[in-house]
């Protein structure tokens, strides 16, 4: 790890995650896993399930996973993880720090929404300044 801002910004876990976007304080000159803009970054170690959006390229440490979809909107993925937080805790292992393996992330039940209905609901929230899309939007599409 470095403090050199010319290196790649590093997200290692919950402490590097702001409310919606990364809160970067560490960097690396040897990046491994990289996120892209509009990926959803999710905590998979210690603090499980906390999702944020990626606004650029970041090196992802062992405590986080990057979720990318060509078909689902990033907002839907984020609120899906908020809704399925208990699933992550149920599947987690570890004695010192709980951690979820990629196996369980890949097997996570994630209902697919009717596309037009989802776009309508999320767009309504974007135009209402006091409205923030809550998890109940996600539940609307859960069988």
PDB file of N, CA and C in Angstrom, residues 81-123:
ATOM      1  N   UNK A  81     -28.569  -6.219  -3.264  1.00  0.00           N
ATOM      2  CA  UNK A  81     -27.643  -6.622  -2.209  1.00  0.00           C
ATOM      3  C   UNK A  81     -28.111  -6.139  -0.848  1.00  0.00           C
ATOM      4  N   UNK A  82     -28.689  -4.954  -0.778  1.00  0.00           N
ATOM      5  CA  UNK A  82     -29.229  -4.487   0.497  1.00  0.00           C
ATOM      6  C   UNK A  82     -30.352  -5.408   0.968  1.00  0.00           C
ATOM      7  N   UNK A  83     -31.149  -5.889   0.034  1.00  0.00           N
ATOM      8  CA  UNK A  83     -32.284  -6.749   0.374  1.00  0.00           C
ATOM      9  C   UNK A  83     -31.850  -8.165   0.759  1.00  0.00           C
ATOM     10  N   UNK A  84     -30.724  -8.629   0.234  1.00  0.00           N
ATOM     11  CA  UNK A  84     -30.258  -9.992   0.492  1.00  0.00           C
ATOM     12  C   UNK A  84     -29.057 -10.037   1.443  1.00  0.00           C
ATOM     13  N   UNK A  85     -28.918  -9.030   2.278  1.00  0.00           N
ATOM     14  CA  UNK A  85     -27.815  -8.991   3.232  1.00  0.00           C
ATOM     15  C   UNK A  85     -27.818 -10.214   4.155  1.00  0.00           C
ATOM     16  N   UNK A  86     -28.996 -10.633   4.608  1.00  0.00           N
ATOM     17  CA  UNK A  86     -29.082 -11.793   5.504  1.00  0.00           C
ATOM     18  C   UNK A  86     -28.585 -13.065   4.823  1.00  0.00           C
ATOM     19  N   UNK A  87     -28.832 -13.200   3.526  1.00  0.00           N
ATOM     20  CA  UNK A  87     -28.321 -14.347   2.773  1.00  0.00           C
ATOM     21  C   UNK A  87     -26.798 -14.412   2.898  1.00  0.00           C
ATOM     22  N   UNK A  88     -26.129 -13.260   2.764  1.00  0.00           N
ATOM     23  CA  UNK A  88     -24.672 -13.226   2.854  1.00  0.00           C
ATOM     24  C   UNK A  88     -24.205 -13.643   4.243  1.00  0.00           C
ATOM     25  N   UNK A  89     -24.877 -13.159   5.286  1.00  0.00           N
ATOM     26  CA  UNK A  89     -24.496 -13.546   6.641  1.00  0.00           C
ATOM     27  C   UNK A  89     -24.747 -15.033   6.881  1.00  0.00           C
ATOM     28  N   UNK A  90     -25.808 -15.569   6.314  1.00  0.00           N
ATOM     29  CA  UNK A  90     -26.101 -17.001   6.462  1.00  0.00           C
ATOM     30  C   UNK A  90     -25.049 -17.871   5.790  1.00  0.00           C
ATOM     31  N   UNK A  91     -24.465 -17.425   4.710  1.00  0.00           N
ATOM     32  CA  UNK A  91     -23.484 -18.201   3.942  1.00  0.00           C
ATOM     33  C   UNK A  91     -22.042 -17.939   4.362  1.00  0.00           C
ATOM     34  N   UNK A  92     -21.819 -16.933   5.182  1.00  0.00           N
ATOM     35  CA  UNK A  92     -20.464 -16.540   5.561  1.00  0.00           C
ATOM     36  C   UNK A  92     -19.799 -17.576   6.462  1.00  0.00           C
ATOM     37  N   UNK A  93     -18.486 -17.656   6.352  1.00  0.00           N
ATOM     38  CA  UNK A  93     -17.686 -18.525   7.209  1.00  0.00           C
ATOM     39  C   UNK A  93     -16.550 -17.708   7.807  1.00  0.00           C
ATOM     40  N   UNK A  94     -15.914 -18.259   8.827  1.00  0.00           N
ATOM     41  CA  UNK A  94     -14.762 -17.605   9.439  1.00  0.00           C
ATOM     42  C   UNK A  94     -14.970 -17.390  10.915  1.00  0.00           C
ATOM     43  N   UNK A  95     -13.886 -17.496  11.681  1.00  0.00           N
ATOM     44  CA  UNK A  95     -13.990 -17.324  13.130  1.00  0.00           C
ATOM     45  C   UNK A  95     -13.622 -15.906  13.560  1.00  0.00           C
ATOM     46  N   UNK A  96     -12.600 -15.323  12.952  1.00  0.00           N
ATOM     47  CA  UNK A  96     -12.210 -13.960  13.310  1.00  0.00           C
ATOM     48  C   UNK A  96     -13.022 -12.941  12.531  1.00  0.00           C
ATOM     49  N   UNK A  97     -13.070 -13.103  11.207  1.00  0.00           N
ATOM     50  CA  UNK A  97     -13.865 -12.239  10.333  1.00  0.00           C
ATOM     51  C   UNK A  97     -14.765 -13.114   9.482  1.00  0.00           C
ATOM     52  N   UNK A  98     -16.032 -12.771   9.416  1.00  0.00           N
ATOM     53  CA  UNK A  98     -16.919 -13.473   8.497  1.00  0.00           C
ATOM     54  C   UNK A  98     -16.535 -13.101   7.079  1.00  0.00           C
ATOM     55  N   UNK A  99     -16.631 -14.054   6.170  1.00  0.00           N
ATOM     56  CA  UNK A  99     -16.319 -13.802   4.767  1.00  0.00           C
ATOM     57  C   UNK A  99     -17.216 -14.672   3.897  1.00  0.00           C
ATOM     58  N   UNK A 100     -17.638 -14.116   2.768  1.00  0.00           N
ATOM     59  CA  UNK A 100     -18.468 -14.841   1.809  1.00  0.00           C
ATOM     60  C   UNK A 100     -17.606 -15.187   0.608  1.00  0.00           C
ATOM     61  N   UNK A 101     -17.659 -16.439   0.185  1.00  0.00           N
ATOM     62  CA  UNK A 101     -16.861 -16.866  -0.966  1.00  0.00           C
ATOM     63  C   UNK A 101     -17.569 -16.501  -2.269  1.00  0.00           C
ATOM     64  N   UNK A 102     -16.797 -16.502  -3.344  1.00  0.00           N
ATOM     65  CA  UNK A 102     -17.370 -16.198  -4.660  1.00  0.00           C
ATOM     66  C   UNK A 102     -18.416 -17.238  -5.048  1.00  0.00           C
ATOM     67  N   UNK A 103     -18.285 -18.450  -4.553  1.00  0.00           N
ATOM     68  CA  UNK A 103     -19.272 -19.500  -4.822  1.00  0.00           C
ATOM     69  C   UNK A 103     -20.666 -19.038  -4.404  1.00  0.00           C
ATOM     70  N   UNK A 104     -20.771 -18.477  -3.195  1.00  0.00           N
ATOM     71  CA  UNK A 104     -22.090 -18.049  -2.708  1.00  0.00           C
ATOM     72  C   UNK A 104     -22.563 -16.764  -3.375  1.00  0.00           C
ATOM     73  N   UNK A 105     -21.634 -15.910  -3.776  1.00  0.00           N
ATOM     74  CA  UNK A 105     -22.048 -14.726  -4.552  1.00  0.00           C
ATOM     75  C   UNK A 105     -22.644 -15.165  -5.883  1.00  0.00           C
ATOM     76  N   UNK A 106     -22.009 -16.149  -6.520  1.00  0.00           N
ATOM     77  CA  UNK A 106     -22.505 -16.645  -7.808  1.00  0.00           C
ATOM     78  C   UNK A 106     -23.831 -17.383  -7.678  1.00  0.00           C
ATOM     79  N   UNK A 107     -24.091 -17.981  -6.523  1.00  0.00           N
ATOM     80  CA  UNK A 107     -25.335 -18.727  -6.306  1.00  0.00           C
ATOM     81  C   UNK A 107     -26.432 -17.885  -5.674  1.00  0.00           C
ATOM     82  N   UNK A 108     -26.155 -16.640  -5.384  1.00  0.00           N
ATOM     83  CA  UNK A 108     -27.117 -15.776  -4.698  1.00  0.00           C
ATOM     84  C   UNK A 108     -28.404 -15.647  -5.502  1.00  0.00           C
ATOM     85  N   UNK A 109     -29.561 -15.872  -4.849  1.00  0.00           N
ATOM     86  CA  UNK A 109     -30.831 -15.726  -5.573  1.00  0.00           C
ATOM     87  C   UNK A 109     -31.082 -14.251  -5.891  1.00  0.00           C
ATOM     88  N   UNK A 110     -31.231 -13.962  -7.144  1.00  0.00           N
ATOM     89  CA  UNK A 110     -31.387 -12.579  -7.578  1.00  0.00           C
ATOM     90  C   UNK A 110     -32.512 -12.531  -8.601  1.00  0.00           C
ATOM     91  N   UNK A 111     -33.743 -12.238  -8.172  1.00  0.00           N
ATOM     92  CA  UNK A 111     -34.865 -12.247  -9.115  1.00  0.00           C
ATOM     93  C   UNK A 111     -34.716 -11.189 -10.204  1.00  0.00           C
ATOM     94  N   UNK A 112     -35.073 -11.553 -11.405  1.00  0.00           N
ATOM     95  CA  UNK A 112     -35.006 -10.613 -12.520  1.00  0.00           C
ATOM     96  C   UNK A 112     -36.319  -9.864 -12.634  1.00  0.00           C
ATOM     97  N   UNK A 113     -36.271  -8.537 -12.747  1.00  0.00           N
ATOM     98  CA  UNK A 113     -37.487  -7.720 -12.788  1.00  0.00           C
ATOM     99  C   UNK A 113     -38.029  -7.582 -14.205  1.00  0.00           C
ATOM    100  N   UNK A 114     -39.315  -7.243 -14.296  1.00  0.00           N
ATOM    101  CA  UNK A 114     -39.808  -6.787 -15.599  1.00  0.00           C
ATOM    102  C   UNK A 114     -39.095  -5.460 -15.912  1.00  0.00           C
ATOM    103  N   UNK A 115     -38.366  -5.395 -16.977  1.00  0.00           N
ATOM    104  CA  UNK A 115     -37.487  -4.265 -17.279  1.00  0.00           C
ATOM    105  C   UNK A 115     -38.215  -2.923 -17.312  1.00  0.00           C
ATOM    106  N   UNK A 116     -39.347  -2.848 -17.976  1.00  0.00           N
ATOM    107  CA  UNK A 116     -40.056  -1.568 -18.074  1.00  0.00           C
ATOM    108  C   UNK A 116     -40.533  -1.075 -16.715  1.00  0.00           C
ATOM    109  N   UNK A 117     -41.020  -1.980 -15.881  1.00  0.00           N
ATOM    110  CA  UNK A 117     -41.495  -1.583 -14.554  1.00  0.00           C
ATOM    111  C   UNK A 117     -40.347  -1.067 -13.699  1.00  0.00           C
ATOM    112  N   UNK A 118     -39.217  -1.731 -13.748  1.00  0.00           N
ATOM    113  CA  UNK A 118     -38.069  -1.303 -12.966  1.00  0.00           C
ATOM    114  C   UNK A 118     -37.586   0.069 -13.425  1.00  0.00           C
ATOM    115  N   UNK A 119     -37.446   0.271 -14.716  1.00  0.00           N
ATOM    116  CA  UNK A 119     -36.988   1.567 -15.228  1.00  0.00           C
ATOM    117  C   UNK A 119     -37.944   2.685 -14.815  1.00  0.00           C
ATOM    118  N   UNK A 120     -39.245   2.407 -14.862  1.00  0.00           N
ATOM    119  CA  UNK A 120     -40.234   3.405 -14.458  1.00  0.00           C
ATOM    120  C   UNK A 120     -40.037   3.794 -12.993  1.00  0.00           C
ATOM    121  N   UNK A 121     -39.936   2.808 -12.097  1.00  0.00           N
ATOM    122  CA  UNK A 121     -39.806   3.093 -10.675  1.00  0.00           C
ATOM    123  C   UNK A 121     -38.522   3.848 -10.359  1.00  0.00           C
ATOM    124  N   UNK A 122     -37.421   3.433 -10.946  1.00  0.00           N
ATOM    125  CA  UNK A 122     -36.162   4.114 -10.670  1.00  0.00           C
ATOM    126  C   UNK A 122     -36.132   5.521 -11.256  1.00  0.00           C
ATOM    127  N   UNK A 123     -36.748   5.723 -12.400  1.00  0.00           N
ATOM    128  CA  UNK A 123     -36.798   7.058 -12.987  1.00  0.00           C
ATOM    129  C   UNK A 123     -37.690   7.990 -12.180  1.00  0.00           C
TER     130      UNK A 123
END
